[in-house]
Amino acid sequence: MTVFTAPEAADDGVYRPILRPRRGELAALHHLDPASARRVTPIVELGPADRLPQLLRQFPPRTGAVAVDLAALPDPDDPLVSPPLDLAEELAGLGVAMLPVLRAYDSRRRLVEHGLAARMHLERAVLRLRPHTDARNPAEATATTNRMLTGSGLQAERVDLIIDLAETACTAHAARFEDRARHMLRWARSMPWRSITVAAGAMPPNLDDLPTDEPVTVGRLDARMWTRLREPGVGYADYGVTSPVRRNGSNHRQLPTLRYTAADDWWIYRWARRGGRSDDRCQDLCRTLVASAHWPATGGHFSWGDAEIARRARSARGGGSPASWIAWSTSHHMAHVLHTLCG
């Protein structure tokens, strides 16, 4: 029986950010305005220790659905335990529509469970395909996706295809993947997917070696590549303001840090000045950002995150935390992407 029967928004899925299940990212989703929320379908990558329902209870998403990638969770030994079905039941209880994410290396059991989870919700799913590892040519892509669709019992018309190029770490790397993406897009047009999206990420996994107390640019190679690939009917996805490469967070310096999105670059602010108080350092960082040329003309009205940055620029009280800095950065990033795509 289908749990969610509300009509789907016609503009659903303009932007599909691939996010981590953390307070910062989910707070940014929670504070999307209604018009923006209709254009965002987040893909959340879940790890074994993550408890997504608790976070969604605290930060209910305003998007029409949340896609959940459970690739990091192995099939349990107990045949009565199913991560996709257990999560689908929990999210249904919260009133959050779930889209299971199909991966090329999913077992037959996992594909069946994804199909059942999809039918509990919107009867839809996301198929995430990495051409450099999952399907190196059209024939392999067809065989792989047919196996996934058959195993889950889903039709391509109900599935959103994500061509995930993953990390675009340098210009040469991006150029090589851009050519591969063109081949994949030509292949994708041969099937009646509900939508086709290209995803990539260019944020470095480690910012600790960047200078402090001055804004530093990091090239948005993923966005530049998508601009060259852009064609009607092809959606946009990225990894928000984080890297596709997951790093070990041990020994990480928790300086006030903002990753501020502009057209072709991120402006990275890592702030150590103004002594030892985090609140003072955060205020100084925010005041510097608000006075910069890349601060939007609409200022704090541009997004919830920008409003929070503007507020901290006025007062040193409540300088935030690493989760807050990611939340503000992600909020601005999503607003910037939507403005670029829909403006």
Tab-separated table of C-alpha atoms in Angstrom, residues 116-320:
chain	number	residue	atom	x	y	z
A	116	LEU	CA	9.374	-2.648	-1.573
A	117	ALA	CA	10.499	0.550	0.165
A	118	ALA	CA	9.685	2.568	-2.956
A	119	ARG	CA	6.174	1.114	-3.078
A	120	MET	CA	5.647	2.064	0.570
A	121	HIS	CA	6.186	5.702	-0.373
A	122	LEU	CA	6.004	7.408	-3.796
A	123	GLU	CA	6.674	4.323	-5.954
A	124	ARG	CA	9.820	6.105	-7.111
A	125	ALA	CA	13.556	5.648	-6.702
A	126	VAL	CA	16.920	7.126	-7.655
A	127	LEU	CA	19.445	5.111	-9.664
A	128	ARG	CA	22.968	6.366	-8.999
A	129	LEU	CA	25.476	5.258	-11.626
A	130	ARG	CA	29.201	6.034	-11.599
A	131	PRO	CA	30.422	5.546	-15.186
A	132	HIS	CA	34.088	5.226	-14.238
A	133	THR	CA	33.371	2.192	-12.017
A	134	ASP	CA	29.866	0.880	-12.748
A	135	ALA	CA	29.495	1.063	-16.517
A	136	ARG	CA	32.361	1.953	-18.837
A	137	ASN	CA	30.378	1.693	-22.100
A	138	PRO	CA	26.725	1.860	-23.228
A	139	ALA	CA	26.274	-1.928	-23.429
A	140	GLU	CA	27.510	-2.352	-19.860
A	141	ALA	CA	25.335	0.550	-18.701
A	142	THR	CA	22.258	-1.022	-20.267
A	143	ALA	CA	22.952	-4.428	-18.728
A	144	THR	CA	23.669	-2.939	-15.299
A	145	THR	CA	20.610	-0.702	-15.167
A	146	ASN	CA	18.335	-3.452	-16.512
A	147	ARG	CA	19.500	-5.717	-13.687
A	148	MET	CA	18.790	-3.000	-11.130
A	149	LEU	CA	15.359	-2.181	-12.505
A	150	THR	CA	14.377	-5.832	-12.821
A	151	GLY	CA	15.648	-6.637	-9.336
A	152	SER	CA	13.695	-3.789	-7.752
A	153	GLY	CA	10.601	-4.271	-9.891
A	154	LEU	CA	10.595	-0.592	-10.861
A	155	GLN	CA	10.075	1.028	-14.242
A	156	ALA	CA	12.534	3.560	-15.651
A	157	GLU	CA	9.676	6.078	-15.911
A	158	ARG	CA	9.543	6.129	-12.084
A	159	VAL	CA	13.307	6.367	-11.573
A	160	ASP	CA	15.560	9.440	-11.497
A	161	LEU	CA	18.947	8.647	-13.070
A	162	ILE	CA	22.023	10.239	-11.473
A	163	ILE	CA	25.208	10.060	-13.558
A	164	ASP	CA	27.654	10.553	-10.709
A	165	LEU	CA	31.142	11.609	-11.800
A	166	ALA	CA	32.202	11.883	-8.129
A	167	GLU	CA	35.420	13.824	-7.493
A	168	THR	CA	36.629	16.339	-10.075
A	169	ALA	CA	39.877	17.116	-8.341
A	170	CYS	CA	41.714	19.016	-11.081
A	171	THR	CA	41.184	20.507	-14.539
A	172	ALA	CA	42.600	17.450	-16.340
A	173	HIS	CA	40.456	15.120	-14.268
A	174	ALA	CA	37.346	17.197	-14.985
A	175	ALA	CA	38.066	17.257	-18.724
A	176	ARG	CA	38.409	13.469	-18.843
A	177	PHE	CA	35.173	12.956	-16.931
A	178	GLU	CA	33.377	15.548	-19.042
A	179	ASP	CA	34.015	13.477	-22.173
A	180	ARG	CA	32.776	10.337	-20.398
A	181	ALA	CA	29.670	12.172	-19.237
A	182	ARG	CA	28.799	13.146	-22.806
A	183	HIS	CA	28.840	9.475	-23.830
A	184	MET	CA	26.691	8.561	-20.825
A	185	LEU	CA	24.176	11.300	-21.593
A	186	ARG	CA	23.770	10.016	-25.147
A	187	TRP	CA	23.159	6.526	-23.747
A	188	ALA	CA	20.740	7.817	-21.083
A	189	ARG	CA	18.535	9.407	-23.748
A	190	SER	CA	17.759	5.904	-25.056
A	191	MET	CA	15.708	5.048	-21.944
A	192	PRO	CA	12.569	6.736	-20.574
A	193	TRP	CA	14.008	7.879	-17.223
A	194	ARG	CA	11.836	10.121	-15.090
A	195	SER	CA	14.767	12.550	-15.074
A	196	ILE	CA	18.480	12.623	-15.900
A	197	THR	CA	20.985	14.449	-13.687
A	198	VAL	CA	24.764	14.861	-13.761
A	199	ALA	CA	26.540	15.001	-10.382
A	200	ALA	CA	30.127	15.870	-9.467
A	201	GLY	CA	32.068	17.395	-6.587
A	202	ALA	CA	35.223	19.523	-6.451
A	203	MET	CA	35.587	20.640	-2.832
A	204	PRO	CA	38.907	19.351	-1.379
A	205	PRO	CA	38.493	16.834	1.461
A	206	ASN	CA	40.906	18.773	3.674
A	207	LEU	CA	41.019	22.557	4.114
A	208	ASP	CA	43.446	22.557	7.030
A	209	ASP	CA	46.426	23.583	4.900
A	210	LEU	CA	44.730	26.682	3.493
A	211	PRO	CA	45.792	30.089	4.842
A	212	THR	CA	43.850	31.607	7.713
A	213	ASP	CA	42.504	35.117	8.222
A	214	GLU	CA	42.101	35.796	4.519
A	215	PRO	CA	39.551	34.539	1.983
A	216	VAL	CA	40.989	31.928	-0.387
A	217	THR	CA	39.345	30.700	-3.584
A	218	VAL	CA	38.806	27.049	-4.525
A	219	GLY	CA	37.611	26.442	-8.067
A	220	ARG	CA	34.114	24.994	-8.546
A	221	LEU	CA	35.293	22.653	-11.293
A	222	ASP	CA	32.111	20.604	-10.919
A	223	ALA	CA	29.877	23.598	-11.690
A	224	ARG	CA	32.081	24.726	-14.577
A	225	MET	CA	31.969	21.241	-16.105
A	226	TRP	CA	28.174	21.022	-15.789
A	227	THR	CA	27.829	24.412	-17.484
A	228	ARG	CA	29.657	22.994	-20.514
A	229	LEU	CA	27.522	19.828	-20.414
A	230	ARG	CA	24.269	21.681	-19.841
A	231	GLU	CA	21.464	20.810	-22.215
A	232	PRO	CA	17.671	20.739	-21.968
A	233	GLY	CA	16.381	18.030	-19.683
A	234	VAL	CA	19.631	17.465	-17.770
A	235	GLY	CA	19.475	18.315	-14.076
A	236	TYR	CA	22.228	19.432	-11.727
A	237	ALA	CA	23.645	17.686	-8.661
A	238	ASP	CA	26.734	18.254	-6.538
A	239	TYR	CA	28.077	17.455	-3.076
A	240	GLY	CA	27.024	20.734	-1.510
A	241	VAL	CA	29.990	22.436	0.146
A	242	THR	CA	31.726	19.169	1.068
A	243	SER	CA	33.953	16.737	-0.785
A	244	PRO	CA	32.918	13.425	-2.366
A	245	VAL	CA	35.951	12.002	-0.533
A	246	ARG	CA	35.147	11.185	3.077
A	247	ARG	CA	37.974	12.103	5.436
A	248	ASN	CA	38.787	11.089	8.974
A	249	GLY	CA	37.844	13.998	11.206
A	250	SER	CA	40.459	13.275	13.896
A	251	ASN	CA	42.911	16.056	14.753
A	252	HIS	CA	40.824	18.529	12.778
A	253	ARG	CA	41.265	22.163	13.803
A	254	GLN	CA	37.837	23.608	14.542
A	255	LEU	CA	38.477	27.155	13.421
A	256	PRO	CA	35.454	29.216	12.393
A	257	THR	CA	35.116	28.296	8.701
A	258	LEU	CA	32.711	29.312	5.966
A	259	ARG	CA	32.639	27.869	2.443
A	260	TYR	CA	30.951	30.633	0.504
A	261	THR	CA	29.733	29.842	-3.001
A	262	ALA	CA	30.196	32.207	-5.946
A	263	ALA	CA	29.751	31.648	-9.684
A	264	ASP	CA	33.029	29.857	-10.473
A	265	ASP	CA	34.660	29.468	-7.065
A	266	TRP	CA	34.134	28.896	-3.391
A	267	TRP	CA	35.516	31.567	-1.087
A	268	ILE	CA	37.002	29.748	1.910
A	269	TYR	CA	37.179	31.743	5.150
A	270	ARG	CA	39.177	30.120	7.972
A	271	TRP	CA	39.537	32.562	10.843
A	272	ALA	CA	42.068	32.534	13.687
A	273	ARG	CA	42.360	36.258	14.401
A	274	ARG	CA	40.879	38.172	17.353
A	275	GLY	CA	42.298	35.949	20.080
A	276	GLY	CA	40.940	32.742	21.526
A	277	ARG	CA	37.170	33.317	21.729
A	278	SER	CA	35.330	31.542	18.923
A	279	ASP	CA	32.505	34.111	19.034
A	280	ASP	CA	34.908	37.008	18.418
A	281	ARG	CA	36.650	35.166	15.583
A	282	CYS	CA	33.321	34.283	13.981
A	283	GLN	CA	32.117	37.876	14.166
A	284	ASP	CA	35.310	39.130	12.557
A	285	LEU	CA	34.967	36.509	9.808
A	286	CYS	CA	31.337	37.429	9.125
A	287	ARG	CA	32.081	41.166	9.095
A	288	THR	CA	34.837	40.554	6.545
A	289	LEU	CA	32.509	38.474	4.374
A	290	VAL	CA	29.640	40.976	4.539
A	291	ALA	CA	32.026	43.733	3.382
A	292	SER	CA	33.368	41.671	0.453
A	293	ALA	CA	32.564	42.067	-3.237
A	294	HIS	CA	31.013	38.580	-3.385
A	295	TRP	CA	28.439	39.310	-0.678
A	296	PRO	CA	25.071	39.286	-2.537
A	297	ALA	CA	23.312	42.545	-3.341
A	298	THR	CA	20.278	41.351	-1.385
A	299	GLY	CA	22.479	40.673	1.637
A	300	GLY	CA	20.886	38.664	4.399
A	301	HIS	CA	17.719	38.223	2.341
A	302	PHE	CA	19.497	35.920	-0.132
A	303	SER	CA	19.085	32.837	2.085
A	304	TRP	CA	18.565	31.758	5.673
A	305	GLY	CA	22.313	31.147	5.930
A	306	ASP	CA	23.115	34.649	4.718
A	307	ALA	CA	20.727	36.076	7.303
A	308	GLU	CA	22.588	34.159	10.018
A	309	ILE	CA	25.947	35.416	8.725
A	310	ALA	CA	24.670	39.000	8.660
A	311	ARG	CA	23.366	38.644	12.208
A	312	ARG	CA	26.761	37.377	13.451
A	313	ALA	CA	28.472	40.277	11.694
A	314	ARG	CA	26.431	42.661	13.872
A	315	SER	CA	27.004	40.884	17.188
A	316	ALA	CA	29.727	38.701	18.676
A	317	ARG	CA	27.171	36.790	20.743
A	318	GLY	CA	26.546	33.238	19.550
A	319	GLY	CA	29.383	32.584	17.127
A	320	GLY	CA	28.022	29.184	16.196
